[in-house]
Coordinates of C-alpha atoms in Angstrom, one line a residue:
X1 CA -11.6 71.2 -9.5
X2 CA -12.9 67.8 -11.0
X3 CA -16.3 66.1 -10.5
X4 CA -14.2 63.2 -8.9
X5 CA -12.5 65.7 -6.1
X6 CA -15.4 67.8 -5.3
X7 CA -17.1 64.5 -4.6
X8 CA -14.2 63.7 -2.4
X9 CA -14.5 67.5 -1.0
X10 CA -17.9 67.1 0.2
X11 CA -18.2 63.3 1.2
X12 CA -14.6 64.7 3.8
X13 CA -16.8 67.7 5.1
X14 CA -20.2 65.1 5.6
X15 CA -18.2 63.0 7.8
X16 CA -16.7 65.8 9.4
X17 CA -20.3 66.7 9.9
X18 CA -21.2 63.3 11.3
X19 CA -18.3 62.8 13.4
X20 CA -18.9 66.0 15.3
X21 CA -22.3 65.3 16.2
X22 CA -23.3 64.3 19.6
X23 CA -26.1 62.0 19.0
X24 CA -25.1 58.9 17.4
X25 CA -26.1 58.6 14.0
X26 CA -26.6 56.0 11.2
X27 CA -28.4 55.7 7.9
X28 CA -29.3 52.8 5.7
X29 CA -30.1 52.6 2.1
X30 CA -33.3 51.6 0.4
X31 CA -32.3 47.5 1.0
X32 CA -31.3 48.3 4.3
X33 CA -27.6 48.5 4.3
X34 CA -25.9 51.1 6.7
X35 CA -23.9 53.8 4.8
X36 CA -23.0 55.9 7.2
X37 CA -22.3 55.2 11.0
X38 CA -20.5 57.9 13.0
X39 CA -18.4 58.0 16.1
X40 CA -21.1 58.7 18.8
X41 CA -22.8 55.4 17.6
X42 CA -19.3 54.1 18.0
X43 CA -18.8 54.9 21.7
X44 CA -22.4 53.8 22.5
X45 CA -22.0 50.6 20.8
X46 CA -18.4 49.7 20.0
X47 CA -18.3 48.9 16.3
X48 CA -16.7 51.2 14.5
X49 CA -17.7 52.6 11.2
X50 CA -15.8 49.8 9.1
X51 CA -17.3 47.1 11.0
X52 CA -20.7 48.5 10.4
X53 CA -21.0 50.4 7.2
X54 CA -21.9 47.7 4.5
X55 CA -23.5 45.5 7.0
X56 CA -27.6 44.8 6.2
X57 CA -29.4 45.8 8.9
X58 CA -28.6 44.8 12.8
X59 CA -29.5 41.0 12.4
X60 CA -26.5 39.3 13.6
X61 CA -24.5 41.6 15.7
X62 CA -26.1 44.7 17.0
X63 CA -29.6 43.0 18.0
X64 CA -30.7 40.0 19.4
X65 CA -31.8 37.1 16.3
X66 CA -35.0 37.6 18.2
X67 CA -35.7 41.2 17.8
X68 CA -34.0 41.7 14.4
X69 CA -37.2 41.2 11.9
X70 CA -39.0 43.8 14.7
X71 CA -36.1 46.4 14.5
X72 CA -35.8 46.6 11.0
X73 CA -39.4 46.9 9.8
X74 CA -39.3 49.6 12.8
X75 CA -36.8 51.5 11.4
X76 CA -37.8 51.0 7.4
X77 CA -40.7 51.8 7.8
X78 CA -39.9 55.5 8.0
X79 CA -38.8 55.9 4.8
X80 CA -42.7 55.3 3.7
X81 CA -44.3 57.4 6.5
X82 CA -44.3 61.0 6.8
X83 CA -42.1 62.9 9.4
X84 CA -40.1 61.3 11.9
X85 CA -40.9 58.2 14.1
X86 CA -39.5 57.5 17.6
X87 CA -38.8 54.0 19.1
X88 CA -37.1 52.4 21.5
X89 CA -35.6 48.8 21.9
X90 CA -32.3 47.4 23.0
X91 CA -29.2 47.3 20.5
X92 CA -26.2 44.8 21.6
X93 CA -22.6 46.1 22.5
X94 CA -19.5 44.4 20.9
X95 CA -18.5 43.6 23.7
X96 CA -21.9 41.5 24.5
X97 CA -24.1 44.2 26.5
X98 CA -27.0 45.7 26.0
X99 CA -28.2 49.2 25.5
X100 CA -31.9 50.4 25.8
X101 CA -31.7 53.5 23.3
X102 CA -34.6 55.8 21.9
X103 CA -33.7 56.3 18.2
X104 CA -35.7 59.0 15.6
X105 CA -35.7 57.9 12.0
X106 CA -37.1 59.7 9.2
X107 CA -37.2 58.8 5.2
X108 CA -34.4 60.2 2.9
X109 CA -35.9 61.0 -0.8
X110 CA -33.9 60.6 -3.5
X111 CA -33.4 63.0 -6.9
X112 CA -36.4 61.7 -8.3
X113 CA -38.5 61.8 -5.1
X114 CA -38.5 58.4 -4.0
X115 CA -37.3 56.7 -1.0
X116 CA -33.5 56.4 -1.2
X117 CA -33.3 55.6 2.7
X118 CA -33.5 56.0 5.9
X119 CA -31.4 58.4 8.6
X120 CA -31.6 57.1 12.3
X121 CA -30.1 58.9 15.2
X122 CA -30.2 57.6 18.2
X123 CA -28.8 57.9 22.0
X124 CA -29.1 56.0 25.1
X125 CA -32.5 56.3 27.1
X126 CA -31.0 57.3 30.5
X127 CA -29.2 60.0 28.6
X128 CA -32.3 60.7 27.2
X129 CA -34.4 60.9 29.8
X130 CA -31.8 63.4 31.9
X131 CA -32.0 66.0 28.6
X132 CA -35.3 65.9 29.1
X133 CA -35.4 66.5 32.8
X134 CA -33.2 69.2 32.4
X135 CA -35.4 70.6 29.6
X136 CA -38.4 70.3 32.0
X137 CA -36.8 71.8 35.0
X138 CA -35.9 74.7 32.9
X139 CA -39.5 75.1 31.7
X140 CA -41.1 74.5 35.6
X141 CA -38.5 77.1 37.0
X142 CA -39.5 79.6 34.2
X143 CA -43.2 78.9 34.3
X144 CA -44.4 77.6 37.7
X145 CA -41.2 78.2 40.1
X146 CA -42.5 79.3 43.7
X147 CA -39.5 81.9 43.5
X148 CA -37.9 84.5 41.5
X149 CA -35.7 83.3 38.6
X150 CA -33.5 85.4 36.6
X151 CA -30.6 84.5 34.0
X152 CA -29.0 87.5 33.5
X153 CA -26.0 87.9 31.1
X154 CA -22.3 88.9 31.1
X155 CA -23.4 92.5 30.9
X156 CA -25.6 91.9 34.1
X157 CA -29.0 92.7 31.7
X158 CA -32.0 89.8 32.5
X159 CA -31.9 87.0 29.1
X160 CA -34.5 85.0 30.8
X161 CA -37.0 85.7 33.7
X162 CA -39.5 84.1 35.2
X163 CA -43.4 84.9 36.3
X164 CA -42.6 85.0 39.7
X165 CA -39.4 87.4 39.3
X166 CA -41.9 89.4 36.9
X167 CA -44.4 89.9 39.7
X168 CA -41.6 91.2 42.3
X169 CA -40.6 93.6 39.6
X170 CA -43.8 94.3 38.7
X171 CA -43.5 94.4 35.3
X172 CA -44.3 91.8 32.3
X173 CA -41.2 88.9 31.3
X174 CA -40.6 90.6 27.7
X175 CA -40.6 94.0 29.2
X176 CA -37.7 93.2 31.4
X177 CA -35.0 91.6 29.1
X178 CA -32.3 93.9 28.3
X179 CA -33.0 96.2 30.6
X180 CA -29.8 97.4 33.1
X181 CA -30.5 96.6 36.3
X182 CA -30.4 99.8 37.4
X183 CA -33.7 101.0 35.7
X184 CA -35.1 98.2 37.8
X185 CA -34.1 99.3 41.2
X186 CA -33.1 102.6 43.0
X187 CA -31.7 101.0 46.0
X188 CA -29.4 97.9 46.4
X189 CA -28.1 97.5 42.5
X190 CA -24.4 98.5 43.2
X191 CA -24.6 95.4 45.9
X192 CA -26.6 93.2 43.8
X193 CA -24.0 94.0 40.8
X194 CA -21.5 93.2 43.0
X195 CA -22.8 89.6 43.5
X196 CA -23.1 89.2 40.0
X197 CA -19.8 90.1 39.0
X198 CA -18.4 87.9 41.9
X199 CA -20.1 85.3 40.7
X200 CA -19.1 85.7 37.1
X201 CA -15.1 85.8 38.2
X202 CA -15.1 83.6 41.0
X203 CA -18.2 81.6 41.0
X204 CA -21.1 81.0 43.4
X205 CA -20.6 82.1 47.2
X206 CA -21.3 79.2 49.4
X207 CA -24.9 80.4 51.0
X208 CA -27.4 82.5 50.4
X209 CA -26.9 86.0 50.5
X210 CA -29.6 88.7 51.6
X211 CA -29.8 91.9 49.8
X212 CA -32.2 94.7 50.4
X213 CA -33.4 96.5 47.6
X214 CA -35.8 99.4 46.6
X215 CA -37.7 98.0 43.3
X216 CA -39.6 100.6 40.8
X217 CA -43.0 99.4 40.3
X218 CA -45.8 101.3 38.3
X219 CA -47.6 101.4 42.0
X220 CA -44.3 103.2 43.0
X221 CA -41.5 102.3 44.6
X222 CA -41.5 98.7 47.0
X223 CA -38.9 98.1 49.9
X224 CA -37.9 94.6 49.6
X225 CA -35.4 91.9 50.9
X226 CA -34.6 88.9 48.8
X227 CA -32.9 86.0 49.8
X228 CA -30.5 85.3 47.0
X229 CA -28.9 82.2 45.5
X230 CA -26.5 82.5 42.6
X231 CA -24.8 80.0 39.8
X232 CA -22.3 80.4 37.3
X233 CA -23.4 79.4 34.0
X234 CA -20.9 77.9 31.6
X235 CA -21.2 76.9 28.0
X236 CA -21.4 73.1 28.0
X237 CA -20.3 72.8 24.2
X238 CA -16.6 75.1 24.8
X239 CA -13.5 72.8 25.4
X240 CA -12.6 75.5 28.0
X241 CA -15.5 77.0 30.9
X242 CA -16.9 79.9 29.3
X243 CA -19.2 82.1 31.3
X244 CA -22.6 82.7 29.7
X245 CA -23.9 84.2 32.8
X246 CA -25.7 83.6 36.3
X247 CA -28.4 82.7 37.3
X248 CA -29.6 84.3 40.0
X249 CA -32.5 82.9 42.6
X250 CA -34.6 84.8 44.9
X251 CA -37.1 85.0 47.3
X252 CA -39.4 88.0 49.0
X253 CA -37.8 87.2 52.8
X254 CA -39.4 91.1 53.6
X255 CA -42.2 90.3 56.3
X256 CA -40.5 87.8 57.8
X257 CA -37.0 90.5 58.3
X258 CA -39.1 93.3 59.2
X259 CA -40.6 91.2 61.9
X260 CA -37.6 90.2 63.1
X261 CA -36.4 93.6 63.2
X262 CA -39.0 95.1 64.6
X263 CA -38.5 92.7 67.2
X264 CA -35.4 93.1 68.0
X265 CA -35.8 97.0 68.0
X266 CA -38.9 97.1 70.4
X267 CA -36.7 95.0 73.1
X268 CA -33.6 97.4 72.5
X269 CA -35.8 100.0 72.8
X270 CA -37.5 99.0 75.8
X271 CA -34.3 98.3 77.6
X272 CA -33.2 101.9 76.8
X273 CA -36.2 102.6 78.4
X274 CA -35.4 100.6 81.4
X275 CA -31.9 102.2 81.6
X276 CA -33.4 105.3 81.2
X277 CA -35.5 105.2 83.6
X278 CA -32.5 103.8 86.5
X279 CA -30.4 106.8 85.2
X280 CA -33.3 109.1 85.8
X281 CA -33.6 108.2 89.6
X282 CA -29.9 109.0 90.6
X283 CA -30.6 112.4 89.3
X284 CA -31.6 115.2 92.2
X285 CA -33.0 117.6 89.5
X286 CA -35.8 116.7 87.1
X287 CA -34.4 118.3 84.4
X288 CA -31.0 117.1 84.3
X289 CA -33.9 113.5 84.4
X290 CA -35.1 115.0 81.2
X291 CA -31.9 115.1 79.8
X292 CA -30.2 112.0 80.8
X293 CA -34.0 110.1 79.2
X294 CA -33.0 112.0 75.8
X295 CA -29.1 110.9 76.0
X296 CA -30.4 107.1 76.2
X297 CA -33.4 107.5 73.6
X298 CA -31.1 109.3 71.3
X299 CA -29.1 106.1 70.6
X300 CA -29.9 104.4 67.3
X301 CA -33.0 106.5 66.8
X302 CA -31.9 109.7 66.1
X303 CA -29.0 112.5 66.0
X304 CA -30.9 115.6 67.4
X305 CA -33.5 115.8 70.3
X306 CA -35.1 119.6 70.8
X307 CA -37.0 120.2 73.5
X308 CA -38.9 123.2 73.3
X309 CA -41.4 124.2 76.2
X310 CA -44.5 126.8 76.3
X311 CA -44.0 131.0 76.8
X312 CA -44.6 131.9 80.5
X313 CA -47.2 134.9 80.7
X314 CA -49.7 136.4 82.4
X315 CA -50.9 138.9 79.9
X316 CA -53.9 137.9 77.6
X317 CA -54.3 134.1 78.1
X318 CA -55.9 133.8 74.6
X319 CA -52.9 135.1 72.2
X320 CA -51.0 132.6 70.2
X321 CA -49.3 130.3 71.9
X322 CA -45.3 131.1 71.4
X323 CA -42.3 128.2 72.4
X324 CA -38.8 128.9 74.0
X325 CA -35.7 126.7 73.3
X326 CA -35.4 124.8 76.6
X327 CA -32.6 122.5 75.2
X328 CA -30.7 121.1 71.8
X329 CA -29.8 117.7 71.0
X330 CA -29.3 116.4 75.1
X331 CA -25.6 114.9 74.7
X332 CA -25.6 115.6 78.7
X333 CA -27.4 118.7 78.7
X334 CA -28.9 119.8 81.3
X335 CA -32.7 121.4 80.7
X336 CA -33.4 124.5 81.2
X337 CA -36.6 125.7 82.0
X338 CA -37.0 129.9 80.1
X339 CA -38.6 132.0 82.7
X340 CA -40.3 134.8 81.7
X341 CA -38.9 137.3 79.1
X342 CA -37.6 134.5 77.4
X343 CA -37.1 135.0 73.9
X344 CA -39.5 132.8 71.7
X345 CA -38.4 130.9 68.7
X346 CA -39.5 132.5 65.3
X347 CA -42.0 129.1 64.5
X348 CA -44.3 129.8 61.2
X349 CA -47.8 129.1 61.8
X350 CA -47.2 125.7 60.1
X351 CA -44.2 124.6 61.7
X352 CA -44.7 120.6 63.0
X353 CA -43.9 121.4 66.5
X354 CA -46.9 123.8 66.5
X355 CA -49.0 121.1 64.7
X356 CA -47.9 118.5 67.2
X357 CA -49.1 121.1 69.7
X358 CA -52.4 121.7 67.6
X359 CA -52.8 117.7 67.6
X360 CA -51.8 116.9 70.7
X361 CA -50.2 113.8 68.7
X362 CA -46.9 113.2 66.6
X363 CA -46.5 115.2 63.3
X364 CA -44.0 113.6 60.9
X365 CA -42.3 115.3 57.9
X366 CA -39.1 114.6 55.7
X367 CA -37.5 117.1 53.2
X368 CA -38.7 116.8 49.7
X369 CA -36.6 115.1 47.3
X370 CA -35.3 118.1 44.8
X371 CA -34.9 120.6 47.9
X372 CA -31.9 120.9 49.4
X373 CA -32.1 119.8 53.0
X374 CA -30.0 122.6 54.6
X375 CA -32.1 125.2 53.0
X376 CA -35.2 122.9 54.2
X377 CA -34.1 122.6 58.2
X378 CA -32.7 126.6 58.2
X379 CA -36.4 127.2 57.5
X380 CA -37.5 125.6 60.5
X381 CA -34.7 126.8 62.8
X382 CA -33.6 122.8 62.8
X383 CA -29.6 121.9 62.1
X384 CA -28.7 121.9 59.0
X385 CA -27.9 118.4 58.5
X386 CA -31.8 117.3 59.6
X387 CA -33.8 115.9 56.6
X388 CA -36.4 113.7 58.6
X389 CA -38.1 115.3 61.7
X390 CA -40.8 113.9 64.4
X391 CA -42.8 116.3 66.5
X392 CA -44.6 115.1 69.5
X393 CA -46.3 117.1 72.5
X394 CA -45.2 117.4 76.1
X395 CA -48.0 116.6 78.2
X396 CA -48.2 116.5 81.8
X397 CA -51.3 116.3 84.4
X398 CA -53.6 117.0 81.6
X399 CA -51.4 120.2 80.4
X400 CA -49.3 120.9 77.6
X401 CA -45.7 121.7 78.5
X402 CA -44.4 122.0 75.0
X403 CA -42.9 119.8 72.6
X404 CA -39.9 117.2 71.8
X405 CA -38.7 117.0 67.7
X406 CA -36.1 114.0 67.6
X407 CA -34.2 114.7 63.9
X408 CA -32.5 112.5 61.3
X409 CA -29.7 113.2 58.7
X410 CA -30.5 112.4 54.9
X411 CA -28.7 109.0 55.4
X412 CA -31.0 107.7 58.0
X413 CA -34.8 106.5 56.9
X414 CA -37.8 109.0 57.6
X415 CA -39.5 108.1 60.8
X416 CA -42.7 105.7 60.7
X417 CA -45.6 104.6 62.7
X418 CA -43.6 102.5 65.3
X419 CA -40.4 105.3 65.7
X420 CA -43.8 107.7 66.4
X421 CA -45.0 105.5 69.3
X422 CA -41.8 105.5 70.5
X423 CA -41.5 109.4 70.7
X424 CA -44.7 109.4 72.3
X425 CA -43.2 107.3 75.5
X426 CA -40.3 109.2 76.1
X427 CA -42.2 112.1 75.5
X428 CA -44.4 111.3 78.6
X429 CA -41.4 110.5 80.6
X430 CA -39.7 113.5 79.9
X431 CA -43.1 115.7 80.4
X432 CA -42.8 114.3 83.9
X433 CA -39.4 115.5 84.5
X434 CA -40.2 118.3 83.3
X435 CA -43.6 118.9 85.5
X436 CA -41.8 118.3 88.6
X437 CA -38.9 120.5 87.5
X438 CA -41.3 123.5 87.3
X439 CA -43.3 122.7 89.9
X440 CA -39.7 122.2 92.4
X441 CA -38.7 125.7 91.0
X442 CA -42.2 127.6 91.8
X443 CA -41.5 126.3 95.0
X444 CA -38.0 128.2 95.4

């Protein structure tokens, strides 16, 4: 190829280059005439590039006679200072209007090192202005942001995350990028990935959404509930919408849900109570009482209740105290109270219903994570489905009658302080039942 046509080749590919630019762009020679103009300083302004290109300076038609000495030493001037300069001042339309616009300019050396030029690009302020505040609300939402921000990709890994979302995984930014999500959580990721892919293939739901999740932390594992937001995020530079990601917004909702649930658990609870209680005094005997209280507290709290009352004997008042199955899991049972000769359930020394006994308080206790849960509840002649179990003692007119174990299954969560409290009242109530029960048959 000639000298002559790869001249031709490179001055086609530097417009190219110029055309394609967003920011408008034009550069001047050492005396000030434009050599270059491209089409972004076209649309802003209106002149095209053969109505500008050979023109010295803007004196005349893209600047005021006032401002034209002012403009020009503004933007020559670069070609003798170091870096770039910004300035702003209004250029004139073709059509007669006005544009403020912020322009950088910045010397162009020549082969020998001197000043050949200048390059100025410039773009309107307001346009300006909203880069910028997109630029800083990025930077205040990843930096100062008063909730959890987290830009994950299309393969649902964090790109970009926040303090705050740092501090509710408790972990550092860096250490989180890349990461699946599922080394992040060990409950809730299938329905958080969920989101995200909806959001990916259909776009952002229309409210919030609440997700519960169990978070690894190095302090252990954290129940939490997050109030989520979610946006698609589309290149801006593709002629067609092409996903990047979503971002995904959070915040810790946890106290104020738990509250709200515990709320709305005491009251169901205390109407169960309530109901219990009517139940209760329609029934003649005490025991079937004591049953129908364990049918109603049995609903949404647990799916066994074993009642299991105190040996009867006479003989040597200071052996071991041994318990007799009085009834298993209610479901309209009616209780019966062992009379003597009785056979005793074969409790270990350490079994919870014999702690609760020792106590004279609630034992709680859960199977351990790598033993299997049938094996676990065989042990402690529980059904074989039980995983979580709460013990609590019978106690009537100052005497212990026995004790009440309500059990979960391995789906259900293990029993806490309030479930405990709980036990404790029906527990008394069923005592009761039980005390009068007894003390109606002594009398036969």
């Amino acid at each position: 190829m000639s000298a002559s046509g790869r001249n031709e080749t490179t001055d086609d590919l530097l417009a190219a280059l110029l055309d394609g630019m967003d920011a408008a762009l034009c550069a001047f020679d050492s005396d000030g005439v434009i050599t270059h103009w491209n089409r972004e300083a076209e649309r802003i302004l209106g002149w095209s590039a053969a109505e500008a290109v050979g023109r010295r300076g803007f004196a005349g038609w893209a600047v005021r006679a006032a401002d034209a000495h002012d403009v020009e030493d503004r933007i020559m001037s670069a070609q003798d200072a170091p870096g770039r300069q910004v300035n702003e001042f209004a250029l004139l339309t073709k059509d007669g209007g006005r544009v403020l616009v912020r322009t950088q300019s910045a010397g162009v050396p020549g082969a020998d090192g001197k000043p050949a030029g200048v390059y100025c690009a410039f773009s309107e302020v307001h346009a300006q202005i909203d880069l910028e505040r997109s630029i800083a609300l990025s930077e205040a939402l990843m930096e100062d942001a008063s909730w959890g921000v987290v830009l994950v990709d299309v393969d649902l890994r964090p790109a970009v995350v926040n303090t705050h979302a740092a501090r509710a995984f408790g972990s550092g930014r860096t250490a989180l990028l890349g990461r699946p999500l599922g080394e992040l959580l060990t409950q809730g990721v299938e329905e958080l990935e969920g989101a995200l892919q909806h959001v990916l293939a259909e776009g952002a739901p229309p409210s919030p959404v609440e997700l519960w999740v169990s978070v690894r932390t190095p302090e252990g594992v954290r129940r939490r509930c997050w109030r989520c937001g979610f946006l698609r995020l589309a290149s801006p530079l593709a002629e067609e919408p092409v996903p990047l990601g979503v971002g995904w917004l959070f915040q810790d909702v946890t106290e104020a849900r738990r509250a709200a649930l515990d709320t709305g658990q005491s009251r169901f609870r205390s109407n169960q109570l309530y109901r219990a209680g009517r139940a209760a005094a329609e029934c003649e005997d005490p025991a079937e009482a004591a049953a129908v209280r364990l049918d109603f507290a049995l609903a949404g709290f647990a799916e066994h209740a074993l009642v299991d009352v105190l040996e009867e004997t006479d003989a040597d008042p200071g052996r071991r105290r041994r318990l007799v199955r009085a009834a298993a899991s209610a479901s309209g049972q009616t209780l019966l109270l062992p009379g003597p000769g009785a056979i005793p359930l074969r409790y270990a020394p350490m079994h919870p219903a014999l702690q609760a006994l020792d106590r004279i308080g609630p034992v709680r206790t859960s199977a351990p994570g790598g033993e299997p849960v049938d094996g676990w509840a065989r042990a402690r002649h529980w059904p074989e489905d039980a995983a979580h179990a709460l013990c609590t003692v019978l106690r009537s007119r100052g005497r212990t009658l026995g004790a009440l174990t309500f059990l979960r299954g391995a789906s259900r969560a293990a029993f806490e302080r309030a479930d405990a409290l709980y036990a404790e009242e029906v527990a008394a109530r069923v005592a009761a039942d039980l005390d009068l029960a007894g003390r109606a048959r002594d009398r036969r």
